[in-house]
Each structure stands twice: as C-alpha cells, then as structure tokens.
Amino acid sequence: MAARERVTIREVAARAGVSPATVSRVLSGNYPVPPATRTRVLKAARSLDYVANVHARALVGGGRSMVAVILRQVTNPFYAQVAEGVEAEASDHGRLCLVGSTGGDTRREMELVQLMREEGASLVILVGGIVEDDAYRARVTRYAHALQGAGSRLVLCGRPSSDPALPAIVVEFDNEAGAHALTSHLVSAGHRRIVFLGGLPGNSALDARVAGYRAALTAHGLADEDAHVIDCGLGRGAGHRAMTELLTRRTDFTAVFAGDDMVAAGALRAIADAGLRVPDDISVVGYNDIPLAQDFNPPLTTVRTPAEELGRAAVRLALRDSEKLSAPVHHVLGTHIVVRDSVGPPAPHREARSTGGITPHDSATASDRPALPAAP
Amino acid sequence: MAARERVTIREVAARAGVSPATVSRVLSGNYPVPPATRTRVLKAARSLDYVANVHARALVGGGRSMVAVILRQVTNPFYAQVAEGVEAEASDHGRLCLVGSTGGDTRREMELVQLMREEGASLVILVGGIVEDDAYRARVTRYAHALQGAGSRLVLCGRPSSDPALPAIVVEFDNEAGAHALTSHLVSAGHRRIVFLGGLPGNSALDARVAGYRAALTAHGLADEDAHVIDCGLGRGAGHRAMTELLTRRTDFTAVFAGDDMVAAGALRAIADAGLRVPDDISVVGYNDIPLAQDFNPPLTTVRTPAEELGRAAVRLALRDSEKLSAPVHHVLGTHIVVRDSVGPPAPHREARSTGGITPHDSATASDRPALPAAP
DNA sequence: ATGAAAGCGCTAACAT
DNA sequence: ATGTTAGCGCTTTCAT
C-alpha cells in the first residue's frame, strides 16, 4: 500500500461542500453550527478518515499541551510509581503524559528538557534526587527560567529546590523525619549498632535520610561514633556487594538501615548467602515501601513514601496555579513506617564488641571481623 | 519575572542582523554558511535562549525523529525493562526516547499513537499483549498504515502480528515453548495436578502460555482433564485473590503455574497466609524472571524472558531496515528456565484426590475442599 | 450561518 | 552569500 498523502481539512470541506472554516468550527466544537451542516461535515470527515494535524493546530495555539516526566530509570519501582501517579493525574485533567528517562546522564536530561520545551509541554516534572553539584544546580535554574519563558512550568519532585526563589514548584517527602522515625523504631527494638547502607553524598534525598539517622541516634543518647554510614550508592547490586563485604569485615552490628528497598533486597540476599537469618541474626529496614517489599524474605519493614501521590500532587499543584505565576510552591508529603517482619530484637551474640558468644552461623569468620570503627 | 513570549527565529535574525532564512540555514546546518555570520547567528540564538518551534518545523517537513514506546503501565517490572532496553538502544543510536502508558485504555493508546505520529516519531513501539478483538486488530492495522504513510514504522513488541502482511516489525518470545518447558519441569519433579493461575483469554501472550501448558500435559501422557486454568487475569492482586479463593475450594493440586511473576508474588503470599509452605506443600512457578523474583520467599523458579533485549532488538531491527520498507520482519527471542527454590516434589498428602493423609497444615479446611473438576 | 483572509513559526525554492 | 517569497494545515477575526 502506497503512502497516500494525509487528508487535510480542505478536502473534508470540499467533500462536505462547505468552507474549511466551517469544518474547523464543527471539529473544534467551540462555535454553534447548525445540526444539518454539522452532520454533513462529520460524515465527510469520517469517510475520509480525517485526523487534524496537531502541529498545525499547536502552531496556531489550539493544541492540548502535555505533561512530561523526566526520571532516572523506569525500572526503579519507586520512580515508576511516581510516573504512574503523574500519568493518572494528567489523564484526569485530560492531558497526555510522556516519560523520558535519563539513565543518570545529565546530558540526556538536558536534551529531554529541551525536547519537552520544544514540544511545548506545559509541565516538566523532574523526579528524584540526583547527585548535585554547582554546575548542575545552575542548569536547573536555567531550566526553570527557560520553561517559564516558554509558558510552561517546572516541577521538582522528590527533591528540594536548590534555590527557594526558583520559579519552580517542589513536592517532596520529609526524608529526615522518616529516617529519624525508622531509626528510632530500630533503637526501640533494642538495637544500638545500626549501620546505614547506601549513602550517596550529594544526593539530597539520601543525605536527608542519613541526617535523620544520625539525629535519631543522638536523640537516643547514642554517641556519634555509633553511626556508621556506608556510601555504596543505590540499587540492588550495590546493596548486595556492600553487604557481602561488610559481613566479612564486621560482626558487631545488629541492624541495617538500607538507603532504599532495592538496597535492602540486595542486603537481604547477601545476609542469606552468608548463612545468617533476618531478623534473628540481623534486622533490616528499607525505605520507600515498593509494592514488592511485602514479598521479600522476610517481608520488609520500611517507610512508606506515597510515590503515586507524589506524582499526582506534582501535577495537581502545577495545574492549579497554572498561568498564575504565583510565588514558588513548596509541598511536603507525610510518610509513615510500615512494620513487617524484618526487625526483631538484637541477637545477643552480635551485641558484644568482643568475639564472645559465637553461634554456628558466624563461627567460621567471626574471629577475623574487627569491631565497628568510629565514624570519620 | 514575567512570562515573555517565546522567542522566534525572527528575533534571532534581527539580533544577528540577518534574515530569518539565514538563521534557519545555520540552525538546520544543511546549507553552507560562512563561519563569520554563522558564529554571529549562533551567538544571537544562544543569548536569546532560542529554541526552534517543533510544530512549525514539523509542519513544513523537518521533524527530528525520536523513538516512542507505548505500554500498558510503567510499574510493571517486565514492561519497564522492555522500555529500558528500548531507551538504551535508542540512545546508542543517538535517538531520544519517550514512553507513554495507556493504563490499558485503548482510547489513550490511540491518542498516544496519534500524538507520536504527529510529533514525528520515526519509530512507534507497542509493547505487550492486550486483549485483542476484531475492532482492536483493525485499529492496529490502521496504525501501521498511518505510521508508514507518515514515514515512520510500527513495531509490535512481545505480541504477534494480527496480520502477517502488516507493514510492521514484530519481535516476541515463544511463549508456548517456554510454558511447555516450564510445565515439563514441574511434571519431571513429579507433579500431576498443576493449576494455571492467571489466564487472560484474548491476550496472545497468555493464551500461548496456556497452550504450552496444555501441550506439555498431553505430551507427558496426562489427560486434558488434568488441565485446570483459572482466568483471573494478571497482577499481584489478582494472583492473591485467586489463590486465596482456590485454596479454600480445592486441596488436590500440588503445583501452581502463575501467568507471570507478579501473579506468582500474589499466590506466594496467599499460600503463606493459609499457613502452607512453598515448595513443601505446594510448588509455584512464575514467568518473566523480573529482577526481584530472586528475592521472593522462596526465590522463584520462572522462565527468563530477556525483556531488555526484547526492547533493544525492537529498535535495532526497526532502525536497520529503516527507510527500506522491506518485507515484514518477524523475530523470535529465546527463553529459558531459571531454577530457584520454589519447586520441590509434590507433597504426598495433597496428591490423592481423596482427603486422606491430612497434615497439620491443611487439616482445618481439607474436608470441605472438593477435587479438581475436569477442564470445561 | 458561513466564507474570506490573515497569520502561527518555520523552511525551501527562487531571487539577487 | 543572503534576502524574498510562498506556503505547510489550521484557527480565528472580520465580513457577508
């Protein structure tokens, strides 16, 4: 089949015996047209399989604008949920939604923002914390102004604004409070030696969790030297590697605070591989409560960050003060702990800093595991 | 800062002291322009933060080309992986990639395809099997032709073509073979009463798995009445509900073939909730080998469908015979079983169709569970 | 009630 | 080497 030319409004007009203007009026539906001609035009359009050209329409100001989400990777369940929330809310507002992923590459992020700007997206939503440096912050500032100049609006989702005066909407969680609560939960269960697995210096979300973890430790009268942060970054693989390594080096911690649920997944596997059990030997907690966290072994205690709601809030807020160019909006969503089965009382044999009280589980390696050092 | 109007090519021209045509030539780069003016124009454009209007550009014929993925939902790990593969391969080819999700709504799918076509996507990739009916098939045919007419190309990813003559590329798995192998694995372990949980009549991928399951049963000398398919659809929730219900009704099956890993996740939870253990009491297998399947309790035996490679293949194939409009391409990717810990020998007390041999686990409900009926 | 005409921002002949 | 002109397909005044 040959690629016949696209049928235009003019052909429909000819077929219906009216002018293009009339066809436009019928199709746009924003102008009263007598039922008689209306029907005639509609029939002509249908018989020709006419579809309006969005470019022409957009050019002249008619086109529906869409909302764009830009995130690191779609395979991360948390990001995916945020995207789904954005999608849902956008759909409720009759907007189409597109998601682009950067793979952590700032160049690609820049291209994507640019592309969205070109397409005339009315909303560009940047999701998730990246590792920020000054150059990056400067770029976000440029995005915000450029987008505003083009009549659209930037939303920072799940991360703080680098500059409160930025013409951007920010929607995020209180990661510090969440981490504080989760750490307290661990302390309440009796844990004193808790390692934070998955720090990522420069990433605002992780930095906040680490801060909450440290603050909670202090609040419970533990010395700062009891804090131990392993900056292995995020992801299941990173969690698995770091935990495996930690297990061969130390024996005196009783709980692990994973930077997020994927890190927790890797850590759980590493612990199982080492022949230890959760929570009998070591307690583990995660962060985000991804849908499959309840299917881990054991079901994971974690903090629920309503990802989908984050996405929904982003577009709701942005659309609400649409065209108003009001003062920068800042919205913080609450989180709460979800208690499942990965936390128990500390294992007595792991509490002491000496290597006394060895069990069959770690007898093979316990003797060459040094105690936790003070934080740097 | 007020939202000044979008800067146009004319303003850049004025700033650089040249005509719009010259600016266009410089920016499009497809016409020799002296370095002197070239630099001047570029500087003017940059200082004005000029971005070309894609709509105007597309209207007149010069659209950039990007690749678009359209899938049901990004939160499904399998789909997300396919999208990531597409993204990666597109990126390798210097293309930008956008993903749109339909939420299973065919109207939204249509809008998205339309949008992509209008936006000048050179590749539109439809991922995953939907429930197909004649109207839907007709629509896909229209997509294919419309896209071809617009110089782009349609790729059907993870589902068969409704019509072999369609100007579309199809890349998929041999679901029937995979399901056959997996069912055989179960039979080899000694299972005779295996229920298929998660049928979705009309969905080509699931229908193929059911067919493979039935064929394997027959091949191993089991009567067709040993087949038992529960059409509960896909998703963790559906799997959980259906499994819970099944557990209260029947007692004589020893293994469950879940339609995909998410269904398996729900089934595992339901089994655990009922106080039964996997694989001691019941064996469970899934399909797709999503990244977290290894973190289930127990780690799930499933068939690995290389999702990312599926996505990569889709764009590689499509880009390879780009502009060639050659004969329809059909590509089938291999799959293989990944054996983990969710399959064991059948539990003796569940094998008999009578209610003899009760164990503490199911003694409470076993007496009112009827035997599996023959398939309809 | 409906047509004619004027662009939207851009590119591609066609001029110079 | 660069400016001028004519649309791309559509919507929207402004006429009729």
XYZ file of N, CA, C and O in Angstrom, chain A residues 191-288:
392
model
N 18.225 -2.134 69.383
C 19.466 -2.048 68.609
C 20.294 -0.815 68.977
O 19.750 0.251 69.231
N 21.579 -1.012 69.022
C 22.494 0.092 69.342
C 23.515 0.281 68.228
O 24.031 1.367 68.017
N 23.831 -0.794 67.555
C 24.843 -0.735 66.490
C 24.130 -0.943 65.162
O 23.912 -2.057 64.705
N 23.771 0.164 64.538
C 22.982 0.127 63.304
C 23.823 0.701 62.176
O 24.323 1.816 62.288
N 23.979 -0.024 61.093
C 24.721 0.595 60.005
C 23.778 1.065 58.905
O 22.762 0.440 58.606
N 24.126 2.228 58.373
C 23.343 2.802 57.270
C 24.026 2.384 55.979
O 25.158 2.778 55.700
N 23.307 1.617 55.189
C 23.885 1.070 53.966
C 23.271 1.747 52.742
O 22.075 1.609 52.490
N 24.080 2.491 52.001
C 23.524 3.107 50.802
C 23.570 4.616 50.805
O 22.731 5.275 50.185
N 24.536 5.190 51.482
C 24.694 6.637 51.419
C 25.109 7.031 50.015
O 25.648 6.217 49.259
N 24.813 8.259 49.649
C 25.150 8.728 48.306
C 25.369 10.237 48.437
O 24.484 11.022 48.140
N 26.554 10.611 48.884
C 26.812 12.022 49.198
C 26.515 12.930 48.004
O 26.944 12.660 46.882
N 25.768 13.967 48.253
C 25.423 14.885 47.188
C 23.984 14.676 46.734
O 23.365 15.550 46.149
N 23.466 13.480 47.040
C 22.074 13.217 46.706
C 21.230 13.703 47.878
O 21.326 13.187 48.991
N 20.387 14.667 47.593
C 19.664 15.319 48.681
C 18.783 14.370 49.476
O 18.711 14.462 50.700
N 18.113 13.447 48.780
C 17.219 12.533 49.492
C 18.001 11.637 50.443
O 17.626 11.470 51.610
N 19.095 11.081 49.961
C 19.892 10.196 50.807
C 20.586 10.964 51.925
O 20.666 10.499 53.054
N 21.050 12.130 51.610
C 21.713 12.941 52.635
C 20.745 13.229 53.781
O 21.107 13.192 54.949
N 19.490 13.491 53.413
C 18.490 13.781 54.439
C 18.229 12.543 55.294
O 18.064 12.636 56.511
N 18.201 11.381 54.651
C 17.966 10.161 55.437
C 19.120 9.913 56.394
O 18.919 9.523 57.544
N 20.321 10.123 55.912
C 21.488 9.941 56.769
C 21.418 10.921 57.943
O 21.675 10.557 59.094
N 21.001 12.144 57.651
C 20.898 13.150 58.714
C 19.876 12.714 59.751
O 20.116 12.833 60.972
N 18.742 12.178 59.281
C 17.708 11.720 60.195
C 18.209 10.564 61.044
O 17.926 10.474 62.250
N 18.940 9.698 60.420
C 19.514 8.536 61.113
C 20.466 8.995 62.209
O 20.369 8.574 63.363
N 21.328 9.921 61.858
C 22.288 10.435 62.858
C 21.565 11.150 63.992
O 21.876 10.951 65.166
N 20.591 11.976 63.619
C 19.863 12.738 64.635
C 19.161 11.802 65.602
O 19.152 12.033 66.822
N 18.576 10.746 65.083
C 17.860 9.802 65.944
C 18.822 9.125 66.906
O 18.521 8.948 68.092
N 19.971 8.750 66.380
C 20.980 8.121 67.226
C 21.332 9.043 68.395
O 21.342 8.629 69.563
N 21.565 10.287 68.058
C 21.923 11.264 69.083
C 20.777 11.443 70.081
O 20.977 11.456 71.285
N 19.584 11.550 69.539
C 18.417 11.758 70.389
C 18.236 10.627 71.390
O 17.681 10.815 72.474
N 18.694 9.458 71.026
C 18.543 8.318 71.930
C 19.784 8.117 72.790
O 19.977 7.046 73.355
N 20.578 9.135 72.827
C 21.724 9.087 73.706
C 22.888 8.244 73.225
O 23.774 7.894 73.991
N 22.868 7.946 71.935
C 23.996 7.174 71.414
C 25.058 8.142 70.904
O 24.739 9.219 70.386
N 26.279 7.761 71.050
C 27.365 8.635 70.611
C 27.432 8.659 69.093
O 26.980 7.735 68.423
N 27.965 9.728 68.548
C 28.065 9.851 67.105
C 28.967 8.740 66.542
O 28.868 8.366 65.391
N 29.815 8.236 67.397
C 30.699 7.174 66.907
C 29.932 5.869 66.693
O 30.446 4.904 66.154
N 28.691 5.852 67.149
C 27.877 4.674 66.894
C 27.299 4.687 65.481
O 26.756 3.702 65.006
N 27.390 5.861 64.861
C 26.877 5.963 63.496
C 27.892 5.371 62.541
O 29.092 5.570 62.681
N 27.375 4.620 61.575
C 28.298 4.067 60.584
C 27.601 4.061 59.230
O 26.653 3.320 59.013
N 28.062 4.920 58.369
C 27.413 5.075 57.072
C 28.291 4.506 55.966
O 29.472 4.854 55.863
N 27.722 3.633 55.184
C 28.472 3.077 54.056
C 27.937 3.675 52.759
O 26.780 3.453 52.390
N 28.756 4.437 52.111
C 28.329 5.139 50.889
C 28.457 4.254 49.662
O 29.284 4.514 48.774
N 27.639 3.245 49.587
C 27.759 2.321 48.457
C 26.848 2.715 47.311
O 26.829 2.086 46.270
N 26.045 3.748 47.511
C 25.124 4.151 46.462
C 23.885 3.278 46.465
O 23.711 2.436 47.349
N 23.017 3.489 45.466
C 21.736 2.794 45.439
C 21.703 1.623 44.462
O 22.585 1.463 43.630
N 20.680 0.829 44.590
C 20.473 -0.292 43.675
C 20.688 -1.628 44.367
O 21.442 -1.734 45.330
N 20.006 -2.629 43.863
C 20.084 -3.957 44.449
C 21.512 -4.493 44.438
O 22.008 -5.060 45.416
N 22.174 -4.319 43.315
C 23.543 -4.819 43.185
C 24.487 -4.170 44.183
O 25.271 -4.850 44.847
N 24.376 -2.870 44.308
C 25.237 -2.147 45.249
C 24.987 -2.636 46.668
O 25.925 -2.849 47.446
N 23.725 -2.837 46.993
C 23.384 -3.298 48.325
C 23.954 -4.687 48.597
O 24.464 -4.962 49.679
N 23.857 -5.527 47.600
C 24.360 -6.895 47.750
C 25.872 -6.899 47.951
O 26.397 -7.538 48.868
N 26.551 -6.189 47.112
C 28.019 -6.125 47.205
C 28.465 -5.555 48.551
O 29.298 -6.134 49.249
N 27.892 -4.411 48.896
C 28.321 -3.739 50.118
C 28.031 -4.596 51.352
O 28.832 -4.674 52.277
N 26.877 -5.253 51.336
C 26.522 -6.068 52.498
C 27.449 -7.273 52.606
O 27.881 -7.639 53.705
N 27.730 -7.892 51.475
C 28.626 -9.045 51.464
C 29.977 -8.656 52.042
O 30.546 -9.350 52.882
N 30.429 -7.510 51.581
C 31.727 -7.044 52.028
C 31.702 -6.744 53.524
O 32.594 -7.129 54.274
N 30.641 -6.086 53.953
C 30.516 -5.722 55.359
C 30.517 -6.964 56.246
O 31.138 -6.999 57.309
N 29.824 -7.984 55.781
C 29.707 -9.216 56.554
C 31.062 -9.903 56.770
O 31.261 -10.602 57.753
N 31.954 -9.722 55.837
C 33.256 -10.361 56.003
C 34.161 -9.523 56.900
O 35.164 -10.016 57.390
N 33.801 -8.260 57.104
C 34.672 -7.382 57.869
C 34.249 -7.175 59.315
O 35.062 -6.993 60.199
N 32.927 -7.128 59.522
C 32.464 -6.767 60.864
C 31.469 -7.779 61.388
O 30.774 -8.443 60.650
N 31.373 -7.796 62.687
C 30.443 -8.746 63.284
C 29.605 -8.129 64.390
O 28.720 -8.753 64.927
N 29.872 -6.861 64.657
C 29.244 -6.298 65.853
C 28.081 -5.346 65.622
O 27.735 -4.569 66.493
N 27.483 -5.397 64.472
C 26.277 -4.584 64.286
C 25.083 -5.537 64.332
O 25.217 -6.727 64.020
N 23.948 -5.010 64.724
C 22.791 -5.896 64.851
C 21.658 -5.511 63.899
O 20.679 -6.219 63.783
N 21.815 -4.352 63.250
C 20.749 -3.921 62.337
C 21.314 -3.134 61.159
O 22.373 -2.520 61.268
N 20.592 -3.181 60.060
C 20.982 -2.454 58.858
C 19.837 -1.563 58.401
O 18.700 -2.018 58.253
N 20.148 -0.299 58.206
C 19.186 0.660 57.644
C 19.592 0.822 56.184
O 20.607 1.443 55.884
N 18.833 0.243 55.274
C 19.172 0.344 53.854
C 18.630 1.646 53.282
O 17.528 2.079 53.628
N 19.397 2.264 52.401
C 19.030 3.552 51.819
C 17.697 3.531 51.097
O 16.975 4.521 51.064
N 17.370 2.400 50.487
C 16.022 2.234 49.945
C 15.726 0.734 49.828
O 16.576 -0.093 50.160
N 14.539 0.399 49.390
C 14.129 -1.000 49.386
C 14.950 -1.876 48.453
O 15.119 -3.069 48.701
N 15.468 -1.295 47.372
C 16.271 -2.095 46.458
C 17.598 -2.472 47.115
O 18.075 -3.598 46.988
N 18.166 -1.529 47.824
C 19.390 -1.825 48.572
C 19.074 -2.907 49.608
O 19.846 -3.847 49.807
N 17.915 -2.783 50.227
C 17.514 -3.767 51.229
C 17.407 -5.154 50.597
O 17.827 -6.152 51.188
N 16.864 -5.217 49.400
C 16.731 -6.504 48.711
C 18.108 -7.145 48.543
O 18.298 -8.332 48.827
N 19.056 -6.357 48.106
C 20.408 -6.875 47.923
C 21.022 -7.301 49.246
O 21.670 -8.347 49.347
N 20.776 -6.511 50.276
C 21.330 -6.814 51.588
C 20.739 -8.114 52.143
O 21.453 -8.957 52.676
N 19.432 -8.274 51.971
C 18.774 -9.482 52.468
C 19.382 -10.724 51.822
O 19.660 -11.721 52.476
N 19.573 -10.624 50.521
C 20.145 -11.764 49.820
C 21.561 -12.058 50.325
O 21.930 -13.208 50.558
N 22.348 -11.007 50.524
C 23.723 -11.188 50.975
C 23.748 -11.832 52.357
O 24.562 -12.717 52.635
N 22.831 -11.411 53.197
C 22.765 -11.968 54.548
C 22.400 -13.456 54.479
O 22.996 -14.289 55.156
N 21.428 -13.763 53.627
C 21.020 -15.161 53.480
C 22.179 -15.984 52.915
O 22.445 -17.102 53.361
N 22.879 -15.415 51.954
C 24.018 -16.120 51.353
C 25.088 -16.431 52.399
O 25.807 -17.421 52.302
N 25.177 -15.555 53.399
C 26.193 -15.739 54.428
C 25.716 -16.727 55.493
O 26.391 -16.964 56.490
N 24.530 -17.267 55.302
C 24.022 -18.242 56.245
C 23.410 -17.631 57.494
O 23.175 -18.313 58.483
N 23.127 -16.338 57.428
C 22.517 -15.681 58.587
C 21.037 -15.463 58.313
O 20.591 -15.472 57.166
N 20.279 -15.249 59.393
C 18.847 -15.071 59.217
C 18.377 -13.694 59.663
O 18.925 -13.113 60.598
N 17.339 -13.217 58.953
C 16.713 -11.943 59.302
C 15.320 -12.263 59.820
O 14.588 -13.023 59.166
N 14.895 -11.751 60.973
C 15.626 -10.805 61.830
C 16.399 -11.465 62.976
O 16.904 -10.743 63.835
N 16.455 -12.811 62.999
C 17.094 -13.479 64.138
C 18.523 -13.012 64.365
O 18.918 -12.708 65.496
N 19.298 -12.974 63.288
C 20.690 -12.566 63.448
C 20.892 -11.070 63.224
O 21.630 -10.401 63.930
N 20.243 -10.567 62.212
C 20.374 -9.152 61.854
C 19.002 -8.616 61.468
O 18.252 -9.298 60.767
N 18.690 -7.415 61.900
C 17.446 -6.774 61.477
C 17.749 -5.877 60.281
O 18.846 -5.325 60.168
N 16.778 -5.754 59.389
C 16.982 -4.927 58.193
C 15.746 -4.066 57.958
O 14.618 -4.550 58.085
N 15.962 -2.807 57.620
C 14.830 -1.968 57.215
C 15.174 -1.289 55.894
O 16.344 -1.119 55.561
N 14.143 -0.950 55.168
C 14.354 -0.300 53.875
C 13.689 1.063 53.849
O 13.370 1.632 54.898
N 13.466 1.572 52.657
C 12.861 2.890 52.525
C 12.122 2.962 51.191
O 12.690 2.607 50.152
N 10.888 3.387 51.251
C 10.006 3.630 50.099
C 8.786 2.720 50.035
O 7.781 3.075 49.439
